[in-house]
Short mmCIF file of C-alpha atoms and ligand atoms in Angstrom, two decimals:
data_model
loop_
_atom_site.label_atom_id
_atom_site.label_comp_id
_atom_site.label_asym_id
_atom_site.label_seq_id
_atom_site.Cartn_x
_atom_site.Cartn_y
_atom_site.Cartn_z
CA UNK A 8 0.00 0.00 0.00
CA UNK A 9 0.94 3.62 -0.43
CA UNK A 10 1.96 5.36 2.76
CA UNK A 11 0.83 8.67 4.16
CA UNK A 12 3.00 10.83 1.96
CA UNK A 13 1.81 10.01 -1.51
CA UNK A 14 0.95 12.39 -4.32
CA UNK A 15 -2.35 12.10 -6.14
CA UNK A 16 -2.63 13.94 -9.44
CA UNK A 17 -6.01 14.23 -11.13
CA UNK A 18 -5.80 15.00 -14.85
CA UNK A 19 -8.90 16.55 -16.37
CA UNK A 20 -9.36 18.28 -13.01
CA UNK A 21 -11.66 20.96 -14.39
CA UNK A 22 -13.92 18.43 -16.10
CA UNK A 23 -17.24 16.92 -15.16
CA UNK A 24 -16.03 13.52 -13.98
CA UNK A 25 -13.43 15.04 -11.68
CA UNK A 26 -15.98 17.44 -10.25
CA UNK A 27 -18.78 14.94 -9.80
CA UNK A 28 -16.89 11.78 -8.89
CA UNK A 29 -13.12 11.92 -8.42
CA UNK A 30 -12.75 14.84 -6.00
CA UNK A 31 -15.89 14.03 -3.99
CA UNK A 32 -14.53 10.48 -3.63
CA UNK A 33 -11.12 11.73 -2.47
CA UNK A 34 -12.91 13.99 -0.01
CA UNK A 35 -15.10 11.11 1.20
CA UNK A 36 -11.98 9.01 1.88
CA UNK A 37 -10.39 11.88 3.74
CA UNK A 38 -13.56 12.52 5.76
CA UNK A 39 -13.68 8.87 6.80
CA UNK A 40 -10.02 8.82 7.78
CA UNK A 41 -8.83 6.71 4.85
CA UNK A 42 -6.62 9.38 3.37
CA UNK A 43 -3.91 10.90 5.50
CA UNK A 44 -3.68 14.63 6.03
CA UNK A 45 -0.11 14.46 4.74
CA UNK A 46 -0.95 13.51 1.14
CA UNK A 47 -0.69 15.99 -1.67
CA UNK A 48 -3.49 16.28 -4.21
CA UNK A 49 -2.90 18.16 -7.43
CA UNK A 50 -5.51 18.93 -10.07
CA UNK A 51 -4.14 19.35 -13.59
CA UNK A 52 -6.08 20.58 -16.62
CA UNK A 53 -5.87 22.92 -19.58
CA UNK A 54 -8.37 25.50 -18.29
CA UNK A 55 -6.98 28.60 -16.63
CA UNK A 56 -8.54 28.61 -13.21
CA UNK A 57 -7.69 30.56 -10.10
CA UNK A 58 -6.90 28.19 -7.25
CA UNK A 59 -9.91 29.49 -5.31
CA UNK A 60 -12.29 28.91 -8.20
CA UNK A 61 -10.91 25.42 -8.62
CA UNK A 62 -11.51 24.67 -4.96
CA UNK A 63 -15.03 26.09 -5.11
CA UNK A 64 -15.72 24.00 -8.17
CA UNK A 65 -14.57 20.69 -6.75
CA UNK A 66 -16.12 21.16 -3.32
CA UNK A 67 -19.59 21.91 -4.75
CA UNK A 68 -20.34 18.19 -4.76
CA UNK A 69 -18.76 17.17 -1.46
CA UNK A 70 -21.08 15.26 0.84
CA UNK A 71 -21.01 15.09 4.63
CA UNK A 72 -18.20 16.49 6.74
CA UNK A 73 -18.20 19.84 8.51
CA UNK A 74 -16.72 23.03 7.05
CA UNK A 75 -13.45 22.44 8.94
CA UNK A 76 -13.02 19.01 7.34
CA UNK A 77 -13.68 20.53 3.92
CA UNK A 78 -11.19 23.27 4.70
CA UNK A 79 -8.54 20.76 5.83
CA UNK A 80 -9.04 18.72 2.68
CA UNK A 81 -8.84 21.74 0.39
CA UNK A 82 -5.54 22.69 2.04
CA UNK A 83 -4.08 19.49 0.63
CA UNK A 84 -5.10 20.38 -2.91
CA UNK A 85 -3.62 22.66 -5.50
CA UNK A 86 -4.21 23.29 -9.18
CA UNK A 87 -1.89 23.46 -12.15
CA UNK A 88 -3.06 24.60 -15.53
CA UNK A 89 -1.05 23.37 -18.46
CA UNK A 90 -1.28 21.87 -21.93
CA UNK A 91 -1.58 18.13 -22.33
CA UNK A 92 0.78 17.79 -25.27
CA UNK A 93 3.92 19.78 -24.45
CA UNK A 94 6.51 19.37 -21.73
CA UNK A 95 6.13 22.69 -19.93
CA UNK A 96 3.10 21.94 -17.74
CA UNK A 97 4.51 18.55 -16.79
CA UNK A 98 7.75 20.16 -15.71
CA UNK A 99 5.80 22.47 -13.40
CA UNK A 100 3.94 19.43 -12.12
CA UNK A 101 7.16 17.51 -11.52
CA UNK A 102 8.65 20.41 -9.61
CA UNK A 103 5.57 20.67 -7.42
CA UNK A 104 5.67 16.94 -6.65
CA UNK A 105 9.41 16.93 -5.98
CA UNK A 106 9.19 19.95 -3.67
CA UNK A 107 6.52 18.18 -1.67
CA UNK A 108 8.51 14.94 -1.55
CA UNK A 109 11.67 16.75 -0.46
CA UNK A 110 9.81 18.67 2.25
CA UNK A 111 8.44 15.38 3.57
CA UNK A 112 11.69 13.40 3.31
CA UNK A 113 10.13 10.94 0.92
CA UNK A 114 12.77 8.43 -0.19
CA UNK A 115 10.57 6.26 -2.45
CA UNK A 116 8.13 8.45 -4.37
CA UNK A 117 4.56 7.15 -4.41
CA UNK A 118 2.53 8.76 -7.15
CA UNK A 119 -1.01 8.05 -8.19
CA UNK A 120 -2.18 9.57 -11.46
CA UNK A 121 -5.91 9.63 -12.11
CA UNK A 122 -6.72 10.18 -15.78
CA UNK A 123 -10.24 11.65 -15.83
CA UNK A 124 -9.79 12.45 -19.49
CA UNK A 125 -11.53 12.03 -22.84
CA UNK A 126 -10.06 9.28 -25.06
CA UNK A 127 -8.68 11.84 -27.51
CA UNK A 128 -5.93 12.98 -25.10
CA UNK A 129 -5.48 9.76 -23.22
CA UNK A 130 -2.35 8.45 -24.91
CA UNK A 131 -0.81 11.92 -25.19
CA UNK A 132 -1.04 12.46 -21.44
CA UNK A 133 0.18 8.96 -20.67
CA UNK A 134 3.30 9.44 -22.85
CA UNK A 135 4.02 12.88 -21.41
CA UNK A 136 3.68 11.51 -17.91
CA UNK A 137 6.13 8.75 -18.64
CA UNK A 138 8.57 11.14 -20.25
CA UNK A 139 8.43 13.95 -17.69
CA UNK A 140 7.03 12.81 -14.37
CA UNK A 141 7.72 9.10 -14.02
CA UNK A 142 10.02 8.10 -11.21
CA UNK A 143 12.16 5.07 -12.06
CA UNK A 144 12.82 4.43 -8.40
CA UNK A 145 9.34 5.13 -7.12
CA UNK A 146 5.96 3.47 -7.20
CA UNK A 147 3.50 4.63 -9.82
CA UNK A 148 -0.19 3.85 -10.20
CA UNK A 149 -2.36 5.10 -13.02
CA UNK A 150 -6.14 5.01 -12.90
CA UNK A 151 -7.76 5.14 -16.30
CA UNK A 152 -11.43 5.66 -17.07
CA UNK A 153 -13.63 4.19 -19.74
CA UNK A 154 -14.10 4.24 -22.65
CA UNK A 155 -11.21 1.83 -23.17
CA UNK A 156 -11.60 2.04 -26.93
CA UNK A 157 -14.69 2.01 -29.11
CA UNK A 158 -14.45 -1.56 -30.33
CA UNK A 159 -12.00 -4.46 -30.34
CA UNK A 160 -9.59 -2.83 -32.78
CA UNK A 161 -9.40 0.56 -31.06
CA UNK A 162 -9.19 -1.06 -27.65
CA UNK A 163 -6.22 -3.12 -28.83
CA UNK A 164 -4.63 -0.02 -30.27
CA UNK A 165 -5.01 1.78 -26.95
CA UNK A 166 -3.53 -1.21 -25.21
CA UNK A 167 -0.61 -1.18 -27.66
CA UNK A 168 -0.02 2.51 -26.99
CA UNK A 169 -0.17 2.20 -23.23
CA UNK A 170 1.67 -1.03 -22.59
CA UNK A 171 5.17 0.21 -23.50
CA UNK A 172 4.60 3.12 -21.12
CA UNK A 173 3.15 1.45 -18.03
CA UNK A 174 3.06 -2.11 -16.82
CA UNK A 175 -0.20 -3.95 -16.18
CA UNK A 176 0.78 -3.76 -12.51
CA UNK A 177 0.80 0.03 -12.70
CA UNK A 178 -2.48 0.36 -14.61
CA UNK A 179 -5.84 0.40 -12.86
CA UNK A 180 -8.77 0.36 -15.32
CA UNK A 181 -11.82 1.59 -13.49
CA UNK A 182 -15.24 0.13 -14.03
CA UNK A 183 -17.09 1.84 -11.22
CA UNK A 184 -19.71 -0.92 -11.02
CA UNK A 185 -17.01 -3.10 -9.47
CA UNK A 186 -16.85 -0.65 -6.58
CA UNK A 187 -20.54 -0.89 -5.73
CA UNK A 188 -21.27 -2.54 -2.41
CA UNK A 189 -23.68 -5.14 -3.71
CA UNK A 190 -21.45 -6.05 -6.63
CA UNK A 191 -18.58 -6.57 -4.19
CA UNK A 192 -20.87 -8.82 -2.19
CA UNK A 193 -21.64 -11.19 -5.08
CA UNK A 194 -18.77 -13.60 -4.57
CA UNK A 195 -19.40 -13.77 -0.83
CA UNK A 196 -23.09 -14.36 -1.33
CA UNK A 197 -22.52 -17.07 -3.90
CA UNK A 198 -19.53 -18.92 -2.49
CA UNK A 199 -20.02 -18.22 1.18
CA UNK A 200 -23.48 -19.77 1.40
CA UNK A 201 -24.02 -23.40 0.54
CA UNK A 202 -27.73 -22.61 0.15
CA UNK A 203 -26.81 -20.60 -2.95
CA UNK A 204 -23.54 -22.27 -3.89
CA UNK A 205 -25.20 -25.66 -4.18
CA UNK A 206 -27.99 -24.57 -6.52
CA UNK A 207 -26.09 -22.09 -8.65
CA UNK A 208 -26.34 -24.00 -11.92
CA UNK A 209 -28.53 -25.20 -14.78
CA UNK A 210 -30.11 -27.94 -12.63
CA UNK A 211 -31.83 -25.42 -10.39
CA UNK A 212 -31.78 -22.05 -12.10
CA UNK A 213 -34.39 -21.35 -14.74
CA UNK A 214 -33.39 -17.89 -15.85
CA UNK A 215 -31.15 -14.95 -15.02
CA UNK A 216 -31.60 -11.29 -15.74
CA UNK A 217 -29.65 -8.18 -15.03
CA UNK A 218 -31.55 -4.98 -15.40
CA UNK A 219 -30.34 -1.38 -15.49
CA UNK A 220 -32.91 1.40 -15.57
CA UNK A 221 -32.42 5.13 -15.51
CA UNK A 222 -35.30 7.59 -15.09
CA UNK A 223 -33.50 10.29 -17.08
CA UNK A 224 -32.53 10.70 -20.72
CA UNK A 225 -29.31 11.92 -22.24
CA UNK A 226 -30.04 15.41 -20.88
CA UNK A 227 -28.09 17.53 -23.31
CA UNK A 228 -25.21 15.07 -23.71
CA UNK A 229 -26.99 13.44 -26.66
CA UNK A 230 -24.26 14.50 -29.07
CA UNK A 231 -21.75 12.47 -27.10
CA UNK A 232 -24.12 9.58 -26.47
CA UNK A 233 -25.05 9.29 -30.13
CA UNK A 234 -21.74 7.70 -31.07
CA UNK A 235 -21.82 5.47 -28.00
CA UNK A 236 -25.32 4.05 -27.49
CA UNK A 237 -26.54 2.17 -24.44
CA UNK A 238 -24.81 -1.12 -25.29
CA UNK A 239 -21.36 0.44 -25.30
CA UNK A 240 -22.18 2.86 -22.48
CA UNK A 241 -23.22 0.40 -19.78
CA UNK A 242 -23.54 -3.15 -21.13
CA UNK A 243 -20.12 -4.03 -22.56
CA UNK A 244 -18.58 -2.87 -19.29
CA UNK A 245 -20.76 -2.42 -16.16
CA UNK A 246 -23.42 -5.07 -16.73
CA UNK A 247 -21.01 -7.57 -18.23
CA UNK A 248 -18.83 -7.23 -15.13
CA UNK A 249 -21.85 -7.97 -12.94
CA UNK A 250 -22.82 -10.95 -15.09
CA UNK A 251 -19.27 -12.27 -14.98
CA UNK A 252 -19.21 -12.22 -11.18
CA UNK A 253 -22.59 -13.87 -11.16
CA UNK A 254 -21.64 -16.75 -13.43
CA UNK A 255 -17.90 -17.43 -12.94
CA UNK A 256 -16.57 -20.45 -11.11
CA UNK A 257 -15.16 -20.25 -7.62
CA UNK A 258 -11.68 -18.68 -7.59
CA UNK A 259 -9.12 -20.45 -5.42
CA UNK A 260 -8.79 -17.31 -3.28
CA UNK A 261 -9.61 -13.63 -3.22
CA UNK A 262 -6.23 -12.97 -4.75
CA UNK A 263 -6.79 -10.43 -7.58
CA UNK A 264 -5.22 -12.66 -10.22
CA UNK A 265 -7.19 -15.71 -9.08
CA UNK A 266 -10.44 -13.75 -9.32
CA UNK A 267 -9.60 -12.25 -12.69
CA UNK A 268 -8.42 -15.58 -14.11
CA UNK A 269 -11.88 -17.01 -13.42
CA UNK A 270 -13.57 -13.99 -14.92
CA UNK A 271 -11.66 -14.38 -18.15
CA UNK A 272 -12.44 -18.08 -18.22
CA UNK A 273 -16.19 -17.59 -18.01
CA UNK A 274 -16.15 -14.77 -20.55
CA UNK A 275 -14.54 -17.15 -23.01
CA UNK A 276 -17.44 -19.56 -22.51
CA UNK A 277 -20.02 -16.97 -23.60
CA UNK A 278 -21.70 -17.68 -26.91
CA UNK A 279 -21.39 -15.05 -29.67
CA UNK A 280 -24.14 -12.47 -29.12
CA UNK A 281 -27.02 -13.26 -31.48
CA UNK A 282 -28.36 -10.26 -33.44
CA UNK A 283 -31.69 -12.11 -33.73
CA UNK A 284 -31.99 -12.25 -29.98
CA UNK A 285 -32.19 -8.58 -29.12
CA UNK A 286 -34.78 -5.92 -28.47
CA UNK A 287 -33.79 -2.36 -29.29
CA UNK A 288 -35.47 0.88 -28.38
CA UNK A 289 -35.10 4.64 -28.52
CA UNK A 290 -37.09 6.94 -26.28
CA UNK A 291 -39.60 9.42 -27.66
CA UNK A 292 -41.43 12.22 -25.84
CA UNK A 293 -43.13 11.42 -22.55
CA UNK A 294 -46.84 10.65 -22.85
CA UNK A 295 -47.84 14.08 -21.54
CA UNK A 296 -45.31 15.72 -23.85
CA UNK A 297 -43.43 17.38 -21.00
CA UNK A 298 -40.18 15.43 -21.49
CA UNK A 299 -38.29 15.56 -24.79
CA UNK A 300 -37.64 12.56 -26.98
CA UNK A 301 -34.06 11.52 -27.79
CA UNK A 302 -34.31 13.03 -31.28
CA UNK A 303 -35.49 16.38 -29.83
CA UNK A 304 -31.94 16.94 -28.54
CA UNK A 305 -30.51 19.51 -30.95
CA UNK A 306 -27.08 17.86 -30.81
CA UNK A 307 -28.47 14.56 -32.16
CA UNK A 308 -28.87 13.89 -35.91
CA UNK A 309 -32.57 13.90 -36.80
CA UNK A 310 -32.45 10.42 -38.30
CA UNK A 311 -30.34 8.87 -35.54
CA UNK A 312 -30.91 5.17 -34.93
CA UNK A 313 -28.96 5.34 -31.69
CA UNK A 314 -30.19 2.81 -29.20
CA UNK A 315 -31.15 4.12 -25.75
CA UNK A 316 -32.68 0.81 -24.70
CA UNK A 317 -31.48 -2.72 -25.34
CA UNK A 318 -32.31 -6.18 -24.08
CA UNK A 319 -29.90 -8.95 -25.10
CA UNK A 320 -30.24 -12.69 -24.80
CA UNK A 321 -26.97 -14.29 -23.67
CA UNK A 322 -25.95 -17.93 -23.60
CA UNK A 323 -23.07 -19.54 -21.79
CA UNK A 324 -21.83 -22.89 -22.99
CA UNK A 325 -20.27 -24.64 -20.08
CA UNK A 326 -21.17 -27.41 -17.70
CA UNK A 327 -22.73 -25.01 -15.21
CA UNK A 328 -24.88 -22.87 -17.51
CA UNK A 329 -25.69 -24.77 -20.70
CA UNK A 330 -29.31 -23.98 -21.61
CA UNK A 331 -29.96 -21.29 -18.99
CA UNK A 332 -31.34 -18.15 -20.67
CA UNK A 333 -29.74 -14.91 -19.54
CA UNK A 334 -31.09 -11.47 -20.32
CA UNK A 335 -29.17 -8.27 -19.90
CA UNK A 336 -31.25 -5.14 -20.30
CA UNK A 337 -30.52 -1.45 -19.98
CA UNK A 338 -32.40 1.69 -20.77
CA UNK A 339 -32.49 5.43 -20.32
CA UNK A 340 -35.59 7.61 -19.81
CA UNK A 341 -37.62 4.87 -18.11
CA UNK A 342 -40.16 4.91 -15.27
CA UNK A 343 -37.56 4.55 -12.47
CA UNK A 344 -33.85 4.36 -11.70
CA UNK A 345 -32.93 0.90 -10.54
CA UNK A 346 -30.25 -1.74 -11.05
CA UNK A 347 -31.00 -5.29 -10.04
CA UNK A 348 -30.25 -8.93 -10.65
CA UNK A 349 -33.08 -11.46 -10.78
CA UNK A 350 -32.50 -15.18 -10.60
CA UNK A 351 -35.51 -17.41 -11.05
CA UNK A 352 -35.28 -20.99 -9.86
CA UNK A 353 -37.03 -23.95 -11.43
CA UNK A 354 -40.53 -24.62 -10.10
CA UNK A 355 -41.03 -27.63 -7.85
CA UNK A 356 -43.39 -30.38 -9.04
CA UNK A 357 -47.04 -29.24 -8.88
CA UNK A 358 -48.25 -32.51 -7.23
CA UNK A 359 -49.57 -31.59 -3.82
CA UNK A 360 -49.98 -27.90 -4.67
CA UNK A 361 -52.81 -26.30 -6.58
CA UNK A 362 -50.60 -23.47 -7.43
CA UNK A 363 -46.95 -22.98 -6.68
CA UNK A 364 -44.62 -20.26 -7.85
CA UNK A 365 -40.93 -20.16 -8.57
CA UNK A 366 -38.38 -19.05 -6.02
CA UNK A 367 -36.70 -15.87 -7.10
CA UNK A 368 -33.62 -14.24 -5.70
CA UNK A 369 -33.44 -10.50 -6.22
CA UNK A 370 -30.22 -8.62 -5.61
CA UNK A 371 -30.83 -4.91 -5.78
CA UNK A 372 -27.64 -3.04 -6.51
CA UNK A 373 -29.24 0.41 -6.30
CA UNK A 374 -31.01 2.36 -4.97
CA UNK A 375 -31.25 1.01 -1.40
CA UNK A 376 -29.10 -2.12 -1.46
CA UNK A 377 -31.13 -5.19 -0.73
CA UNK A 378 -31.25 -8.94 -1.20
CA UNK A 379 -34.54 -10.74 -1.02
CA UNK A 380 -35.60 -14.28 -1.75
CA UNK A 381 -39.16 -15.03 -2.77
CA UNK A 382 -40.31 -18.21 -1.11
CA UNK A 383 -43.60 -20.07 -0.94
CA UNK A 384 -45.05 -20.08 2.53
CA UNK A 385 -48.36 -21.08 4.06
CA UNK A 386 -50.69 -18.16 4.55
CA UNK A 387 -50.72 -17.74 8.33
CA UNK A 388 -53.79 -18.87 10.26
CA UNK A 389 -56.46 -21.37 9.31
CA UNK A 390 -55.76 -21.08 5.60
CA UNK A 391 -54.03 -24.01 3.90
CA UNK A 392 -53.20 -21.94 0.83
CA UNK A 393 -49.67 -20.87 -0.01
CA UNK A 394 -48.44 -17.44 -0.97
CA UNK A 395 -45.19 -16.04 -2.26
CA UNK A 396 -43.42 -13.94 0.34
CA UNK A 397 -39.95 -12.48 0.91
CA UNK A 398 -36.98 -13.35 3.07
CA UNK A 399 -35.71 -9.83 3.12
CA UNK A 400 -32.27 -8.36 3.75
CA UNK A 401 -32.73 -4.67 3.13
CA UNK A 402 -29.56 -2.90 4.17
CA UNK A 403 -31.23 0.26 5.44
CA UNK A 404 -33.31 -1.66 7.99
CA UNK A 405 -30.73 -4.34 8.86
CA UNK A 406 -27.61 -2.23 9.30
CA UNK A 407 -27.23 0.88 11.38
CA UNK A 408 -27.35 4.19 9.58
CA UNK A 409 -23.84 4.97 10.82
CA UNK A 410 -22.49 2.15 8.73
CA UNK A 411 -20.33 3.83 6.12
CA UNK A 412 -20.89 2.22 2.74
CA UNK A 413 -18.36 3.84 0.44
CA UNK A 414 -19.48 5.18 -2.90
CA UNK A 415 -18.14 3.13 -5.81
CA UNK A 416 -15.40 5.66 -6.61
CA UNK A 417 -14.37 5.92 -2.97
CA UNK A 418 -14.05 2.15 -2.72
CA UNK A 419 -12.00 1.89 -5.91
CA UNK A 420 -9.62 4.76 -5.26
CA UNK A 421 -9.00 3.24 -1.84
CA UNK A 422 -8.31 -0.16 -3.45
CA UNK A 423 -5.84 1.45 -5.82
CA UNK A 424 -4.16 3.27 -2.95
CA UNK A 425 -3.80 -0.09 -1.20
CA UNK A 426 -2.48 -1.66 -4.40
CA UNK A 427 -5.36 -4.10 -4.76
CA UNK A 428 -6.27 -4.89 -8.37
CA UNK A 429 -9.22 -7.22 -7.66
CA UNK A 430 -11.88 -4.72 -8.62
CA UNK A 431 -10.16 -3.38 -11.71
CA UNK A 432 -10.35 -4.68 -15.25
CA UNK A 433 -7.35 -6.69 -16.50
CA UNK A 434 -6.15 -6.34 -20.12
CA UNK A 435 -7.21 -9.83 -21.22
CA UNK A 436 -10.61 -9.37 -19.61
CA UNK A 437 -11.12 -6.17 -21.56
CA UNK A 438 -10.08 -7.89 -24.75
CA UNK A 439 -12.59 -10.73 -24.40
CA UNK A 440 -15.39 -8.32 -23.56
CA UNK A 441 -14.76 -6.34 -26.75
CA UNK A 442 -14.47 -9.56 -28.75
CA UNK A 443 -17.91 -10.46 -27.49
CA UNK A 444 -19.58 -7.12 -28.11
CA UNK A 445 -17.90 -5.77 -31.24
CA UNK A 446 -19.78 -7.92 -33.82
CA UNK A 447 -23.11 -7.08 -32.17
CA UNK A 448 -22.28 -3.36 -32.08
CA UNK A 449 -21.28 -3.49 -35.73
CA UNK A 450 -24.61 -5.07 -36.56
CA UNK A 451 -26.65 -2.59 -34.48
CA UNK A 452 -24.81 0.31 -36.10
CA UNK A 453 -25.21 -1.04 -39.64
CA UNK A 454 -28.08 -0.55 -42.09
CA UNK A 455 -29.11 -4.16 -41.52
CA UNK A 456 -30.42 -3.58 -38.02
CA UNK A 457 -34.08 -2.66 -37.64
CA UNK A 458 -35.24 0.79 -36.58
CA UNK A 459 -35.31 0.78 -32.76
CA UNK A 460 -38.81 0.67 -31.28
CA UNK A 461 -39.86 4.03 -29.90
CA UNK A 462 -40.94 4.03 -26.25
CA UNK A 463 -42.28 6.96 -24.26
CA UNK A 464 -39.96 8.83 -21.90
CA UNK A 465 -40.95 7.68 -18.40
CA UNK A 466 -42.45 4.35 -19.54
CA UNK A 467 -41.32 0.79 -18.82
CA UNK A 468 -39.54 0.58 -22.18
CA UNK A 469 -40.40 -1.03 -25.51
CA UNK A 470 -43.75 -2.81 -25.66
CA UNK A 471 -42.12 -6.09 -26.66
CA UNK A 472 -40.23 -6.44 -23.37
CA UNK A 473 -42.63 -8.70 -21.52
CA UNK A 474 -42.76 -11.12 -24.40
CA UNK A 475 -38.97 -10.99 -24.75
CA UNK A 476 -38.51 -11.89 -21.09
CA UNK A 477 -41.11 -14.66 -21.26
CA UNK A 478 -39.28 -16.10 -24.23
CA UNK A 479 -36.19 -16.26 -22.02
CA UNK A 480 -38.02 -18.18 -19.33
CA UNK A 481 -38.58 -15.27 -17.02
CA UNK A 482 -42.11 -15.40 -15.60
CA UNK A 483 -43.64 -12.38 -13.91
CA UNK A 484 -45.09 -13.16 -10.46
CA UNK A 485 -48.57 -12.10 -11.61
CA UNK A 486 -48.44 -14.73 -14.37
CA UNK A 487 -48.14 -17.55 -11.86
C1 BG6 B 5 -21.69 5.61 -16.78
C2 BG6 B 5 -22.45 5.87 -18.04
O1 BG6 B 5 -20.58 4.79 -17.03
O2 BG6 B 5 -22.53 4.95 -15.84
C3 BG6 B 5 -23.68 6.75 -17.74
O3 BG6 B 5 -21.62 6.53 -18.98
C4 BG6 B 5 -24.51 6.08 -16.67
O4 BG6 B 5 -24.45 6.94 -18.91
C5 BG6 B 5 -23.65 5.72 -15.46
O5 BG6 B 5 -25.53 7.01 -16.30
C6 BG6 B 5 -24.44 4.92 -14.44
O6 BG6 B 5 -23.73 4.84 -13.24
P1 BG6 B 5 -24.49 4.78 -11.85
O7 BG6 B 5 -23.42 4.57 -10.86
O8 BG6 B 5 -25.19 6.11 -11.70
O9 BG6 B 5 -25.47 3.66 -11.93
#
């Protein structure tokens, strides 16, 4: 782990990600005592900003903590404005780091560089860093943010550009879903409970779905989203990571390489994604006309086929999962914001029961973390009928409110600080995920793919969803 006198440099410090996620996460770690008051935090970006304005900007999104804590944190930070592509700014940065290290008698420099940058300047900054600021005798860690390429080819190119500069050991590819509490709980839940461990296979599981819903649209960032689409934005990375943890075999230990080896193994067992087995949608205006449709965004081409909703059927060909239908679905501008996993078990034999429903395990990632298992139970009292009810572990009622559950970015920056790679994406894992998704993306973005079905902003999504889920063996409770 890094000690108490490390330097953290955030590139893209004046940007949105840094303001909304990176700095609030660093502050959260400081507030909770996980970042020492001896560290140095430097923001670096092109924009000319007065130090005070920079501090105002980053602290706007801080949560919790009293004004003194905010003040103490801001004292650790400074801002350097400089170009990304020439040496001068990096020389200023180096001097600032070295002055701090000298003043603190640091013998082995520990430097964490967080690249909250658009892909266009990614490689430029990485090369400049290596050339000007890298310490051959120190420890360096680089956090990089998605997108890691646009498809298999560009992802490999990025990899080719970065690998001569920094080792895999030094690189931390963030997928913030891996920092979410419930996602981090998946391996414990699965492998720490024989009740689940023993039935986690095709003999007992009927269907699996992972669902991601957002109650807001692209909100003015349509121009950016248009070249990305929902599949690339959240499925190829976030949801695939969740599915991988849900379906992989037991790693020999929690060792980062052991975990990631198993992840790669299961990803290689995934069937090619079938363009016939998808449901695509794009949101239109809300029913009352108060919310704009995707195409109403002036930055979006009027004839855009960009997909803001997708449901994909996924198959895994291995001993554990052969024949179990999996659905991954994600959409923007829906009726609610929610991310959850639903596992339906096979029904028991009808025999003695007039009516009996399937067990279903629901793992709600957000909001309000919760795990509940739907079980059949006798209706209490004189009735002999059964009903479906929940064994319910809702975090907010089970655990005290003072329990600090770190935000995803807080958890991951802390992991990186400790030198733990478990919850970061390894190069081969990234490669297989692009291999899986690139042909499907090429199809969706070609003329061959159908026009996405229009659904109303604020609705449950495309009309065909229920039928799509039924086809993949998911039965709604009200269907019996
Ligand atoms: C980001 C996507 O990676 O994840 C956004 O680019 C999406 O479009 C976000 O809104 C969702 O993250 P969270 O943590 O809010 O569920």
